[in-house]
Every structure is written in C-alpha cells, then in structure tokens.
PDB file of C-alpha atoms in Angstrom:
ATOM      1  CA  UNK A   1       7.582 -33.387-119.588  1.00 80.00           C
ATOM      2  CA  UNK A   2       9.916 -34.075-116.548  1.00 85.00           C
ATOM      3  CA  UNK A   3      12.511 -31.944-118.034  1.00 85.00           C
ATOM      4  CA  UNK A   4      10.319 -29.036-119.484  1.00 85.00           C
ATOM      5  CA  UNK A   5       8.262 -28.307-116.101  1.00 88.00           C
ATOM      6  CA  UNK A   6      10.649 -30.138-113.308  1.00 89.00           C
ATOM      7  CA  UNK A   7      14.563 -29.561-114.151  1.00 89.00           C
ATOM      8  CA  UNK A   8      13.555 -26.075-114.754  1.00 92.00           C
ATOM      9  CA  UNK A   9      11.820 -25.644-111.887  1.00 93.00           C
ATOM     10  CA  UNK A  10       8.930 -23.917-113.016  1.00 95.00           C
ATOM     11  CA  UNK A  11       6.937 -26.701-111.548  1.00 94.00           C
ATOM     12  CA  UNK A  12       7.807 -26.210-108.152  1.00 94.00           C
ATOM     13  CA  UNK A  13       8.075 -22.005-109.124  1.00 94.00           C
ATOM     14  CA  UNK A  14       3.743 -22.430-110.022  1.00 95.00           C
ATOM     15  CA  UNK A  15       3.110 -24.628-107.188  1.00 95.00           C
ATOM     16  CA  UNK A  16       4.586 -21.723-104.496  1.00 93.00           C
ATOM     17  CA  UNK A  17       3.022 -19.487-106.115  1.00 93.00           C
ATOM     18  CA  UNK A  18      -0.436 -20.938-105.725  1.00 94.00           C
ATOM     19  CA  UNK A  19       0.034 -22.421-102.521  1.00 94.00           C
ATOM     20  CA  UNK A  20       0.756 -19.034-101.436  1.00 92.00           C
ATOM     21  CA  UNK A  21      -2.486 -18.014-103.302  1.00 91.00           C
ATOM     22  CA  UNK A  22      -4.580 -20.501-101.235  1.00 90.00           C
ATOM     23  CA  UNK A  23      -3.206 -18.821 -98.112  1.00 91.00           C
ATOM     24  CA  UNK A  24      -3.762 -15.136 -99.394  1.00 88.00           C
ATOM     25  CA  UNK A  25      -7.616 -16.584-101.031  1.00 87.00           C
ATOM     26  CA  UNK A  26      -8.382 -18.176 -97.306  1.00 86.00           C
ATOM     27  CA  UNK A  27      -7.038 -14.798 -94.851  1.00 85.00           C
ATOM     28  CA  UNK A  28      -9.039 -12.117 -97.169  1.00 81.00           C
ATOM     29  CA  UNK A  29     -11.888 -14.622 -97.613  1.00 71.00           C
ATOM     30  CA  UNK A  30     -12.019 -14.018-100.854  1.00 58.00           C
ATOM     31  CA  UNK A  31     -12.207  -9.994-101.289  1.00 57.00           C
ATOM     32  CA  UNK A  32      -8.522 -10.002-102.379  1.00 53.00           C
ATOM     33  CA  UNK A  33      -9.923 -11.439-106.057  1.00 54.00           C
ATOM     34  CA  UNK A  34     -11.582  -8.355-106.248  1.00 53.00           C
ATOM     35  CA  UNK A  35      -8.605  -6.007-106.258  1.00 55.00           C
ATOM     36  CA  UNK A  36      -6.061  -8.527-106.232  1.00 56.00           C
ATOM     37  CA  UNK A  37      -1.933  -8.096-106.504  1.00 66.00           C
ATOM     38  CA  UNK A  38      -0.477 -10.766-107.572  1.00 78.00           C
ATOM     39  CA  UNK A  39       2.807  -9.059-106.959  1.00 84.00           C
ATOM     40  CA  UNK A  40       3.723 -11.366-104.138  1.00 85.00           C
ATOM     41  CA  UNK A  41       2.508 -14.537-105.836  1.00 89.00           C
ATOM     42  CA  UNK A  42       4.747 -13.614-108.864  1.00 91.00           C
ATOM     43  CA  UNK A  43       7.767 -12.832-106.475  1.00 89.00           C
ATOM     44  CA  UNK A  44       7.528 -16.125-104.471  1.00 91.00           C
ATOM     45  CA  UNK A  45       6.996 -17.826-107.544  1.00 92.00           C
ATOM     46  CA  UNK A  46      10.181 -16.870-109.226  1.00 92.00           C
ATOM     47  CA  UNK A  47      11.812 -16.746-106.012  1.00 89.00           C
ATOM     48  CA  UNK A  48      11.658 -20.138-105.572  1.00 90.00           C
ATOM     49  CA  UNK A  49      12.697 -21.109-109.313  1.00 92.00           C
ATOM     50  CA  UNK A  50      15.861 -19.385-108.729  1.00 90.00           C
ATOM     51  CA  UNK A  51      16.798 -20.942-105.499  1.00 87.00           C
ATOM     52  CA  UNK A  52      16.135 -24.444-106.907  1.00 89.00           C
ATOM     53  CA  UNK A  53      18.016 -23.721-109.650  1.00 91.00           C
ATOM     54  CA  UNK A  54      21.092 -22.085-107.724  1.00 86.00           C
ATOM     55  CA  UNK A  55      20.687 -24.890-105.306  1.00 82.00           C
ATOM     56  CA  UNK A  56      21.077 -27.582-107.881  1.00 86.00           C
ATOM     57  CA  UNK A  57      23.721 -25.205-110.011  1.00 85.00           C
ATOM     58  CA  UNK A  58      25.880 -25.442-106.797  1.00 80.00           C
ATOM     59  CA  UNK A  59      25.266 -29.246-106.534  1.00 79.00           C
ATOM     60  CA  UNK A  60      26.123 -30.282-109.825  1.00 83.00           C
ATOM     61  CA  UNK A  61      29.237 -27.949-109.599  1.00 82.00           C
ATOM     62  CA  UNK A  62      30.762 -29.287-106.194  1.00 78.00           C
ATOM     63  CA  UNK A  63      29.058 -32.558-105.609  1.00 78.00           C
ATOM     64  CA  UNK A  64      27.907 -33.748-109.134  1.00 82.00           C
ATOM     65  CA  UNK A  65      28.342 -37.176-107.563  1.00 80.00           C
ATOM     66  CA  UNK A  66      25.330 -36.908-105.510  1.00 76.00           C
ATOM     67  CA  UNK A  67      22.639 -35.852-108.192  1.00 82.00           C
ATOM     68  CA  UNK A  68      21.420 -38.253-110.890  1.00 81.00           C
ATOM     69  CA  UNK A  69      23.053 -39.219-113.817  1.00 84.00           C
ATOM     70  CA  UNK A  70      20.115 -37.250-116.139  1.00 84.00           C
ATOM     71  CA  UNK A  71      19.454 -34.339-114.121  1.00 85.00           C
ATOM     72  CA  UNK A  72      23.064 -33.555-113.907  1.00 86.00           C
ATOM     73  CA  UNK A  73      23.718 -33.736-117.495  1.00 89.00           C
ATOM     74  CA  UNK A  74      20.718 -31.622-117.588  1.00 90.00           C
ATOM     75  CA  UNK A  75      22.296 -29.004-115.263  1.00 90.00           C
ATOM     76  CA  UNK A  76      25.454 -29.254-117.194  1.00 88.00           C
ATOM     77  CA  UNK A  77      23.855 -28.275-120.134  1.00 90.00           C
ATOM     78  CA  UNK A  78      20.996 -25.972-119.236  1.00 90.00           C
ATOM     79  CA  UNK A  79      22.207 -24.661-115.733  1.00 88.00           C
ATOM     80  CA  UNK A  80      23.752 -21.224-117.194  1.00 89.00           C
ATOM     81  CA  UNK A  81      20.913 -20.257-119.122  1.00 92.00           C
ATOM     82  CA  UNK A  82      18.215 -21.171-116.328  1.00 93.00           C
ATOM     83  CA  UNK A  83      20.686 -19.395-113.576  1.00 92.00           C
ATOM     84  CA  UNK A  84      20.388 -16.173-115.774  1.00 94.00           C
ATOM     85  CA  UNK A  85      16.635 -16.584-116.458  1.00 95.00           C
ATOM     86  CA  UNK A  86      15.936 -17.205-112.964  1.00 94.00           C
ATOM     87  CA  UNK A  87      17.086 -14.135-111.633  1.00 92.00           C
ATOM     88  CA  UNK A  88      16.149 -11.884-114.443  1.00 94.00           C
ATOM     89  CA  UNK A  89      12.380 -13.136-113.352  1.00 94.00           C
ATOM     90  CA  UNK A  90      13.323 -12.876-109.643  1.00 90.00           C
ATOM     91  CA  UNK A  91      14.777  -9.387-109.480  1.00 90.00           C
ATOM     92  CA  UNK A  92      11.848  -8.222-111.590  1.00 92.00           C
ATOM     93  CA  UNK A  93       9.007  -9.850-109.818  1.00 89.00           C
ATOM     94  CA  UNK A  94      11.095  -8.919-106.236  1.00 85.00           C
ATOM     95  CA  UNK A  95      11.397  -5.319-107.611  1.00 86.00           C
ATOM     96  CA  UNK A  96       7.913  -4.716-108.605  1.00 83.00           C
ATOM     97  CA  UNK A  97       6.737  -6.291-105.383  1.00 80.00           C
ATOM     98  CA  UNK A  98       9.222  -3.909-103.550  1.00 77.00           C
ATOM     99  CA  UNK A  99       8.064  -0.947-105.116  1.00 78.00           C
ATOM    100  CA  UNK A 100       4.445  -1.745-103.843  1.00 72.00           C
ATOM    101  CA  UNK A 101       6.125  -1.533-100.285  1.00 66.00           C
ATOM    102  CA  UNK A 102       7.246   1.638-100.256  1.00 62.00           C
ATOM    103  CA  UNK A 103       4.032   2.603-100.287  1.00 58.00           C
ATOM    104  CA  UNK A 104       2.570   0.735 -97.756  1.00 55.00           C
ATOM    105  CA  UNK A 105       2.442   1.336 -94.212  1.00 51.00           C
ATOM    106  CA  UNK A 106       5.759   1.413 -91.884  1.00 44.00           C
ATOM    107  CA  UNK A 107       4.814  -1.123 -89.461  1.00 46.00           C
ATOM    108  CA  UNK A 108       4.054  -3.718 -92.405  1.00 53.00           C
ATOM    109  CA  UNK A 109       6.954  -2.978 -94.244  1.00 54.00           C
ATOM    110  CA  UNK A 110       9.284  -3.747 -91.408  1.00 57.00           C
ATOM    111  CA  UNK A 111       7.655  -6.687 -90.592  1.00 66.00           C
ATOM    112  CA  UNK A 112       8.184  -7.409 -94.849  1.00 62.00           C
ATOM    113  CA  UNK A 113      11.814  -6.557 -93.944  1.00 64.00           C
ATOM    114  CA  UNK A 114      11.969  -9.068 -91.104  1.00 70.00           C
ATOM    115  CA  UNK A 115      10.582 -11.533 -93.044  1.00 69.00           C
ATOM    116  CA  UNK A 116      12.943 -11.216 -96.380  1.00 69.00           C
ATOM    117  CA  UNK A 117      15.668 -11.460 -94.112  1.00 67.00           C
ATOM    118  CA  UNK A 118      14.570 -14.912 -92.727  1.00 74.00           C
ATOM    119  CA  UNK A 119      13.322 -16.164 -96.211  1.00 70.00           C
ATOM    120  CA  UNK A 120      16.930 -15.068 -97.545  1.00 67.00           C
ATOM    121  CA  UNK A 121      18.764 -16.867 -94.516  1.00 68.00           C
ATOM    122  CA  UNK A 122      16.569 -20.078 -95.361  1.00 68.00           C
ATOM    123  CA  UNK A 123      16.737 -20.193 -98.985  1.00 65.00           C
ATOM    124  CA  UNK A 124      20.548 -19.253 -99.557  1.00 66.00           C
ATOM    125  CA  UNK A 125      22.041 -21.178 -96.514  1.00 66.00           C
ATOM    126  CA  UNK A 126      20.056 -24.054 -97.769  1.00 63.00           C
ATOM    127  CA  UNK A 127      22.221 -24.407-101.011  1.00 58.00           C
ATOM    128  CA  UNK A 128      25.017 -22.471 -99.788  1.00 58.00           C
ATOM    129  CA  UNK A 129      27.107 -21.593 -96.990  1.00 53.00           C
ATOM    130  CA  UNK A 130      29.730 -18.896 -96.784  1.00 47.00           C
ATOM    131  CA  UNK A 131      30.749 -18.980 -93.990  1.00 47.00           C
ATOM    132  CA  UNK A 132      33.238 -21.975 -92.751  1.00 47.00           C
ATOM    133  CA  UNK A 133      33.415 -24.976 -95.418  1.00 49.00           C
ATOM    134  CA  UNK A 134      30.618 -23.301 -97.494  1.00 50.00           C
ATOM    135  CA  UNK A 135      28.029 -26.749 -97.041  1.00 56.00           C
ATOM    136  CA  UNK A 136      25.046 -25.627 -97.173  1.00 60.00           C
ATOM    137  CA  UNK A 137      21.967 -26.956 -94.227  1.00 62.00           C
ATOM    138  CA  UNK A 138      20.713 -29.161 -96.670  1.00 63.00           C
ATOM    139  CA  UNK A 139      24.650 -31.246 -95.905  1.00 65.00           C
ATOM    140  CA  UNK A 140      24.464 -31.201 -92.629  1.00 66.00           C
ATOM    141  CA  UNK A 141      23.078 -33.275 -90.393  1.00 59.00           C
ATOM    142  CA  UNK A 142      19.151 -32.758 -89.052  1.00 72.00           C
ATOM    143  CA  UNK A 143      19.058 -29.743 -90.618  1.00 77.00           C
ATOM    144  CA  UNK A 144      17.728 -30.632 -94.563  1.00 80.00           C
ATOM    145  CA  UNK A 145      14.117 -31.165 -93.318  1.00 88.00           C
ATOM    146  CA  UNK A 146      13.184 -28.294 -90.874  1.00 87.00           C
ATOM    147  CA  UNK A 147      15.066 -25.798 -93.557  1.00 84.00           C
ATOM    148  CA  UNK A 148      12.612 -27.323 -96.562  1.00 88.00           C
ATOM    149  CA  UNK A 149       9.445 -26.616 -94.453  1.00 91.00           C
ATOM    150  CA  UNK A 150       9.924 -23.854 -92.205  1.00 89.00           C
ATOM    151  CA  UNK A 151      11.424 -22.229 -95.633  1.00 88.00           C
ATOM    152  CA  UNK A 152       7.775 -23.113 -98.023  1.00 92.00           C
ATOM    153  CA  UNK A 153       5.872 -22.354 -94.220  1.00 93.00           C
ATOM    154  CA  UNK A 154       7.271 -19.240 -94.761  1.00 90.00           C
ATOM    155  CA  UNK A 155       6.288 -18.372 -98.212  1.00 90.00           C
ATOM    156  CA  UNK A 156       3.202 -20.060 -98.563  1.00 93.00           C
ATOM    157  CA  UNK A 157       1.528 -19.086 -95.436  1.00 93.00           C
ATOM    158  CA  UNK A 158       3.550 -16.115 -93.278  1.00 91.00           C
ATOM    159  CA  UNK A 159       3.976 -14.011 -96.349  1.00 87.00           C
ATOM    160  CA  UNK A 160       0.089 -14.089 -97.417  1.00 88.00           C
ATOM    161  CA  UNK A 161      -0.602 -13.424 -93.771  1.00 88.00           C
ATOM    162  CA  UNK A 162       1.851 -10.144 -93.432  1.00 83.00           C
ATOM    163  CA  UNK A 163       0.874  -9.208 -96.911  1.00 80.00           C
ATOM    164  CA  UNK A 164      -3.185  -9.115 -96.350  1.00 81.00           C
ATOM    165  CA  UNK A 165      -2.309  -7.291 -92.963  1.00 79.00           C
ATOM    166  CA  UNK A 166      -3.024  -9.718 -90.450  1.00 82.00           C
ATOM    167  CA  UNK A 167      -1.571  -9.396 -86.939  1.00 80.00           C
ATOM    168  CA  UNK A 168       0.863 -12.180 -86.955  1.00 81.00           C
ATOM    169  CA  UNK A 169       0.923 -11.415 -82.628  1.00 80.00           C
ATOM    170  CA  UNK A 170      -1.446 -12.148 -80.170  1.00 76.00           C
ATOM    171  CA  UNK A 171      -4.665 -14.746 -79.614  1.00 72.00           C
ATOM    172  CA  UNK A 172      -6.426 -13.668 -82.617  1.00 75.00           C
ATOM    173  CA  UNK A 173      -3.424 -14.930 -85.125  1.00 81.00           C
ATOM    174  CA  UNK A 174      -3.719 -18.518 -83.693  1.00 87.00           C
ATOM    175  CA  UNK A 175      -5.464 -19.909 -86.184  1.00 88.00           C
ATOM    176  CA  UNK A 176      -2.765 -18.465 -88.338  1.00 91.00           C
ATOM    177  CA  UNK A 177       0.110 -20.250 -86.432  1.00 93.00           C
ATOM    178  CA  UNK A 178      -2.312 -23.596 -86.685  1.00 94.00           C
ATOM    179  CA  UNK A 179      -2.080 -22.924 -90.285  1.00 95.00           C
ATOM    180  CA  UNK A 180       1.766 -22.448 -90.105  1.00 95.00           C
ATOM    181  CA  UNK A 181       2.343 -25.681 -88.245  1.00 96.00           C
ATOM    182  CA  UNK A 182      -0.049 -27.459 -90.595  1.00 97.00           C
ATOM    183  CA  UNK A 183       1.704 -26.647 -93.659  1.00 97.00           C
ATOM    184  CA  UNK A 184       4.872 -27.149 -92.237  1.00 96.00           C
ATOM    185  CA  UNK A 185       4.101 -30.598 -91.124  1.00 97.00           C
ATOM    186  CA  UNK A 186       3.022 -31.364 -95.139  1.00 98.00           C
ATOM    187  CA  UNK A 187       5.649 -30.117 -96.757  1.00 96.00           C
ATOM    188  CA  UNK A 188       8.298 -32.246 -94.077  1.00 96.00           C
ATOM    189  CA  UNK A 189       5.993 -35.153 -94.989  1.00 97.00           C
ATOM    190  CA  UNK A 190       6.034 -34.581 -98.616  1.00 97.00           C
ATOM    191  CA  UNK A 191       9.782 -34.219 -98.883  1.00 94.00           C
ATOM    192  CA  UNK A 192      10.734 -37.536 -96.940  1.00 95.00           C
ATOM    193  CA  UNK A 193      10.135 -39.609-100.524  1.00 96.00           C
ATOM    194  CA  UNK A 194      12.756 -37.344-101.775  1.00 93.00           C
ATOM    195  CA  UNK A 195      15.349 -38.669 -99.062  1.00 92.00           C
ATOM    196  CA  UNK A 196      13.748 -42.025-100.218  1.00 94.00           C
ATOM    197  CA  UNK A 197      15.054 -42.060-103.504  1.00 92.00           C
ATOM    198  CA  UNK A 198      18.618 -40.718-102.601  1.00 88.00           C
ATOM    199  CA  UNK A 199      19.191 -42.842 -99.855  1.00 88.00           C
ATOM    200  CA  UNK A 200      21.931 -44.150-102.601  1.00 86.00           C
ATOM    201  CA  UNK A 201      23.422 -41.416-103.537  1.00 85.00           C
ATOM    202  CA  UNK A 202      23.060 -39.106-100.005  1.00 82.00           C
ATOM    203  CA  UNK A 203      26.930 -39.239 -98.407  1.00 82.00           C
ATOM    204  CA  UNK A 204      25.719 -41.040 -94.978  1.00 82.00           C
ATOM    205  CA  UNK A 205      26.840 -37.680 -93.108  1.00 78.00           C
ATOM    206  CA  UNK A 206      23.545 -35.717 -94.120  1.00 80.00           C
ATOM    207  CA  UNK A 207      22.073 -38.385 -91.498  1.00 84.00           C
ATOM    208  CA  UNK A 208      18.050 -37.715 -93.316  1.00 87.00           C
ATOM    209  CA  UNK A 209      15.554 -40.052 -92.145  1.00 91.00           C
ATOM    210  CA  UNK A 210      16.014 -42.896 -94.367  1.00 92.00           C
ATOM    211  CA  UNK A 211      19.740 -43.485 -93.512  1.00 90.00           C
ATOM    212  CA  UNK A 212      19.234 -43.197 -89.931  1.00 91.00           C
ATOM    213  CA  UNK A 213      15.718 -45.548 -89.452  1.00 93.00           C
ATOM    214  CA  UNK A 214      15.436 -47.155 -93.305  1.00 93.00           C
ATOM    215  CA  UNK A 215      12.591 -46.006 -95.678  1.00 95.00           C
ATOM    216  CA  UNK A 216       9.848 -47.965 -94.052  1.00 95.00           C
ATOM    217  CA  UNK A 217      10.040 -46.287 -90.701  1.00 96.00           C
ATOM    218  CA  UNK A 218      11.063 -43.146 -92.486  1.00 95.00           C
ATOM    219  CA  UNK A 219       7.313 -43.050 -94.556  1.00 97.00           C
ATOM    220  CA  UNK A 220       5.408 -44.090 -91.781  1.00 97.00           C
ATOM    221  CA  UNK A 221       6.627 -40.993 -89.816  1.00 96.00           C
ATOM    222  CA  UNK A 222       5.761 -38.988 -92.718  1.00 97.00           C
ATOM    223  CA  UNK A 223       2.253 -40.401 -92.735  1.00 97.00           C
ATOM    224  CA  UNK A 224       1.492 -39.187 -89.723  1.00 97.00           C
ATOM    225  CA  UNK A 225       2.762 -35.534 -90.413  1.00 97.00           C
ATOM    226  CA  UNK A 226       0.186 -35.376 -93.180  1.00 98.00           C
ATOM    227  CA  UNK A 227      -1.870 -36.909 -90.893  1.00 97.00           C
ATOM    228  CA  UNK A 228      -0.934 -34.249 -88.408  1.00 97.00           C
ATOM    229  CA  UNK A 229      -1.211 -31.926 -91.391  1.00 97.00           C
ATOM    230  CA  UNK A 230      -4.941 -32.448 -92.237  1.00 97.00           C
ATOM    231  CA  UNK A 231      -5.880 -32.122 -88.470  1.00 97.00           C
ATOM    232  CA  UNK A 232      -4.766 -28.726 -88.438  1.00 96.00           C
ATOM    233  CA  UNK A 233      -6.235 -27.606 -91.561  1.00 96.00           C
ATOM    234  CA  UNK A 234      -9.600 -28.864 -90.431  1.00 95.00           C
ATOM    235  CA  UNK A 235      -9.478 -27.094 -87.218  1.00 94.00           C
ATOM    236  CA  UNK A 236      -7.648 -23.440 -88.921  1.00 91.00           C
ATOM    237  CA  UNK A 237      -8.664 -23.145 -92.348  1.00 91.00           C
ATOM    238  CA  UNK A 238     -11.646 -21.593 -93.911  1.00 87.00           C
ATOM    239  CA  UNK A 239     -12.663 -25.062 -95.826  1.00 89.00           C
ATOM    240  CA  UNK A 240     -11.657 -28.120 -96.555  1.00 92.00           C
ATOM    241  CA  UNK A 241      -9.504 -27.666 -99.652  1.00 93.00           C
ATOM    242  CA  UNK A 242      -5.616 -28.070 -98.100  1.00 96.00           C
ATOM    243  CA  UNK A 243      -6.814 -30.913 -95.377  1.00 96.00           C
ATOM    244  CA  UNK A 244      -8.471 -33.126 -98.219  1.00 96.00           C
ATOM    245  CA  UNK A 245      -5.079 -32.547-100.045  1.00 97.00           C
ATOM    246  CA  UNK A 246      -3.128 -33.726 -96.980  1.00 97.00           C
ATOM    247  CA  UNK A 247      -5.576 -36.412 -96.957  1.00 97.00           C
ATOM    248  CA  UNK A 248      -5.019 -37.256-100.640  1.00 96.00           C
ATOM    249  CA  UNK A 249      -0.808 -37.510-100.009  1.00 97.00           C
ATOM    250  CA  UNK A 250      -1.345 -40.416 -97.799  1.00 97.00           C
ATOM    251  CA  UNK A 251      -1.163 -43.101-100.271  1.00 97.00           C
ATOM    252  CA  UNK A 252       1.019 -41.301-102.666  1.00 97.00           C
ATOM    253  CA  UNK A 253       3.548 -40.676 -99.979  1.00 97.00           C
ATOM    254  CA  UNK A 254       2.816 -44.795 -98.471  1.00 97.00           C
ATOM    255  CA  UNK A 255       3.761 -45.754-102.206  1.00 96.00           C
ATOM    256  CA  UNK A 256       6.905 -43.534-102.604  1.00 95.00           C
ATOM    257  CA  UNK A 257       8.656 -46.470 -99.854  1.00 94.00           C
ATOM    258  CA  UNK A 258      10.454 -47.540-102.472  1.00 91.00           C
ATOM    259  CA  UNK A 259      11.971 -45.717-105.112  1.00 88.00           C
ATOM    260  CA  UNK A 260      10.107 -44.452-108.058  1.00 90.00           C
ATOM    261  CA  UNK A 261      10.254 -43.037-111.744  1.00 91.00           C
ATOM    262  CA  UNK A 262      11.379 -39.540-111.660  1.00 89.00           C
ATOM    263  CA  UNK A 263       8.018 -38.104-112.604  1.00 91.00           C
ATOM    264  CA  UNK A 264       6.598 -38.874-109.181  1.00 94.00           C
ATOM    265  CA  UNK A 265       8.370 -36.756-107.507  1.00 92.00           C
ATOM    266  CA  UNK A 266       9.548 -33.904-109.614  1.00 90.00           C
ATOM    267  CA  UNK A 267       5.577 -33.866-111.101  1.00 92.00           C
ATOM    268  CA  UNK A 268       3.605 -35.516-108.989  1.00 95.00           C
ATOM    269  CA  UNK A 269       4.539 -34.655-105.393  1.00 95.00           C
ATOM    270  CA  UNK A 270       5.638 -31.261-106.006  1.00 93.00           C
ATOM    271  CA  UNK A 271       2.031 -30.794-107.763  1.00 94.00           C
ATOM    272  CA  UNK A 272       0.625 -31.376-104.660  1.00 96.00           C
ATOM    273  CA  UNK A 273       0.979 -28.314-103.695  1.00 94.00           C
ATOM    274  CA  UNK A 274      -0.294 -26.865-106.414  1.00 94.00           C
ATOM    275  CA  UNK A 275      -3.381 -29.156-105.538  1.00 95.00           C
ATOM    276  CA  UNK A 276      -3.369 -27.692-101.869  1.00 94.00           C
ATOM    277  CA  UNK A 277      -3.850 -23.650-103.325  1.00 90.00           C
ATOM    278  CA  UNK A 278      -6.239 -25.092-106.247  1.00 92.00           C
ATOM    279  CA  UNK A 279      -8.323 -26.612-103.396  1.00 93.00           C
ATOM    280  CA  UNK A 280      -8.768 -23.817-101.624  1.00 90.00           C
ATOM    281  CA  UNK A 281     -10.490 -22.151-104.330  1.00 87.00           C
ATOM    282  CA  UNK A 282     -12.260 -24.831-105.298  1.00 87.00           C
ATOM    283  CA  UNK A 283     -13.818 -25.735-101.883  1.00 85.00           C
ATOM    284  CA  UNK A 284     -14.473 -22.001-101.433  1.00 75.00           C
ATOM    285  CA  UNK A 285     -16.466 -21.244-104.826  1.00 66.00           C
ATOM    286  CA  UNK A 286     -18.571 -24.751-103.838  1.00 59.00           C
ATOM    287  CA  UNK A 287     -19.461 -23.509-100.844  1.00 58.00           C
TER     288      UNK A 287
END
C-alpha cells in the first residue's frame, strides 16, 4: 500500500487536490458544486505528483545516500516511468486548465500568471537549483520548511481564492490571508515528523529543526503551529472542518517524536490533508 499510493505520489497528488477543494468549497460557499471545474483541482493535483516525483528523481540521482534504502530502490526502478507519467498528467491537466484562462477575464488571468510564476519558483527551486551548485532550498539551510508551506499555502488556498475571483487586496480578503497563515502554519507543523525521521540520514548542513534543537523540542514547536493552525481556522473559515483536523494532528504529530514505520508518514500524515478538504465538506453538508 505504501508503495502503490505513497512512492508514486498519488497520495500526496489526491490530498492537494482536495485540500485545494476545501478552499474552493469554503470561498464559493458551496455554489461552485453546482457548475463546478475541476480543472484547477486536476492541475494542482498532478502538479504536485510531478514535483514529488522530480524532486525525489533528482535525490536518488545526486544524493541517493540521503533517501532510504527502499524508497531508493524504488526510485531506481520506477523513477523513469513515474517521471514520464507525471508530466504527461501535468501538461494535460495544466493545458486544459490554461485553455479555460484564455477565456477569462484579463485582470484574473494576470494575477493566474503571477501566481504560476511563484508556484513554479517554489516547486522547481525546491528540488532543483540551476543556478550556482544546482542544491535545491530544500539543502540549504532554513529554507526546507517555509518552501514546503508557503509552496501547499499556495496551492491549496491562494489558487482557490484567485480562481473563484476573490479580491486577494484590501480589508475584505483578510479572512483569506487568516486562512493563508492557518494553512501554512499546518502544513510546517505536519512536515517537522518528516525531519524527524531523517535526522539520520539529513547531511547536518540542511540545519532542519531536529538537528539544530533535537526532536523533542522540534515536535513541541510543531504542536503549537497546529495549535496556531486551528485558531485561525476557527476565526476565518466557514466551519469547523480544517480546525478539527488541525486539532486531530496533535497527537499524531506528539507521537511522530520518535521515528516511525513508513506508513505514518507517507499515508497517514500526508492523508491529513486529504482529511482537512474532506472536512470541509463534511462540516458544511451537516450544517
């Protein structure tokens, strides 16, 4: 099961796209089910399976001594065939959703435009870095953590925003930066367990949490960013759904001190996000 849904990636590739399904359910309240477009769901979705899998392609090509035993024999053997499945989904689902675009209003498809060009920025330099000696932010010191969330921020909540037409300027969008800052601060609290269970293999120049203040202190901090987390989503969203998810991390996160079987975190934490968009629905349809 850990190989089928998590080394591929279409795990983490469902739970963007219905985190970002949450977000678009909560800003039309509900009226986009009625006409809906799943165009950008299907684009972030497949978006994010490709990076993952060019990110750990990259890995297991220049730094195979940093990824596990099992997932890089895993890569070694399945990493061409995802890589070219990957982007044959992307550049479809990215095409389709393009074409929608052009037909779409000026002002919101430069704003789109704006908004590729950070997610691009994010995503590649996060596995890759051209320029220089070609590490990517996720090597270099500090910068692994805010590039994770302000990169699934952007996706799951920014995107949805621009894409139902909501002003992202002024005081009426600041729920919608609450939002932002809420997700932001669960996804950073979600991915600490990760840095958890490579504290071993992590060269101690990526400086993550863990290697600088030891798991125990590195949790706790990530407690209170979910903590942080479900604040905000009580006070910006339209229900309860993503704060009783943030609420729900807590122990799973307070358990993850120590390293765990591989299914926690490639099933289990990155499901909770496909908990958070679930909940959404499901708190709106009970209410």
């Amino acid at each position: 099961m850990v190989e089928r849904l998590g080394f591929t990636h279409f795990w983490i590739a469902i739970a963007a796209s219905l985190s970002a399904a949450g977000s678009v359910f909560a800003f039309s309240n509900g009226l986009e089910l009625d006409s809906p477009d799943w165009s950008l769901l299907l684009t972030i979705g497949a978006s994010t399976g490709w990076v993952y899998t060019f990110q750990r392609w990259m890995k297991s090509t220049r730094k195979p001594e940093q990824m596990p035993p099992y997932r890089l024999e895993f890569m070694r053997k399945h990493g061409g065939r995802l890589g070219v499945l990957w982007t044959i989904l992307a550049l479809w689902a990215s095409t389709h959703w393009l074409l929608g675009l052009e037909r779409s209003e000026s002002a919101t498809g430069s704003i789109h435009g704006i908004l590729i060009l950070c997610a691009a920025v994010l995503s590649i330099g996060y596995a890759f870095n051209p320029m220089g000696s070609g590490r990517g932010w996720r090597e270099r010191p500090h910068l692994k953590l805010p590039a994770i969330a302000l990169s699934w921020t952007l996706a799951t909540v920014i995107f949805p925003a621009s894409h139902i037409g909501l002003n992202l300027w002024g005081m009426e969008s600041l729920p919608l930066w609450g939002l932002a800052c809420s997700q932001a601060f669960f996804v950073a609290g979600i991915t600490v367990p990760f840095d958890v269970r490579d504290l071993n293999i992590d060269p101690l120049e990526f400086q993550t949490w863990p290697q600088r203040w030891g798991p125990f202190k590195s949790i706790r901090i990530a407690l209170f960013l979910l903590a942080l987390s479900a604040a905000g989503f009580l006070l910006c969203d339209i229900n309860w759904g993503r704060a009783t998810i943030s609420l729900l991390a807590l122990p799973i996160v307070a358990w993850t001190v120590r390293p765990r079987k591989e299914a926690v975190y490639s099933l289990l934490l990155d499901g909770l996000l496909i908990l958070q968009g679930s909940a959404v629905f499901w708190f709106g349809v009970s209410n």
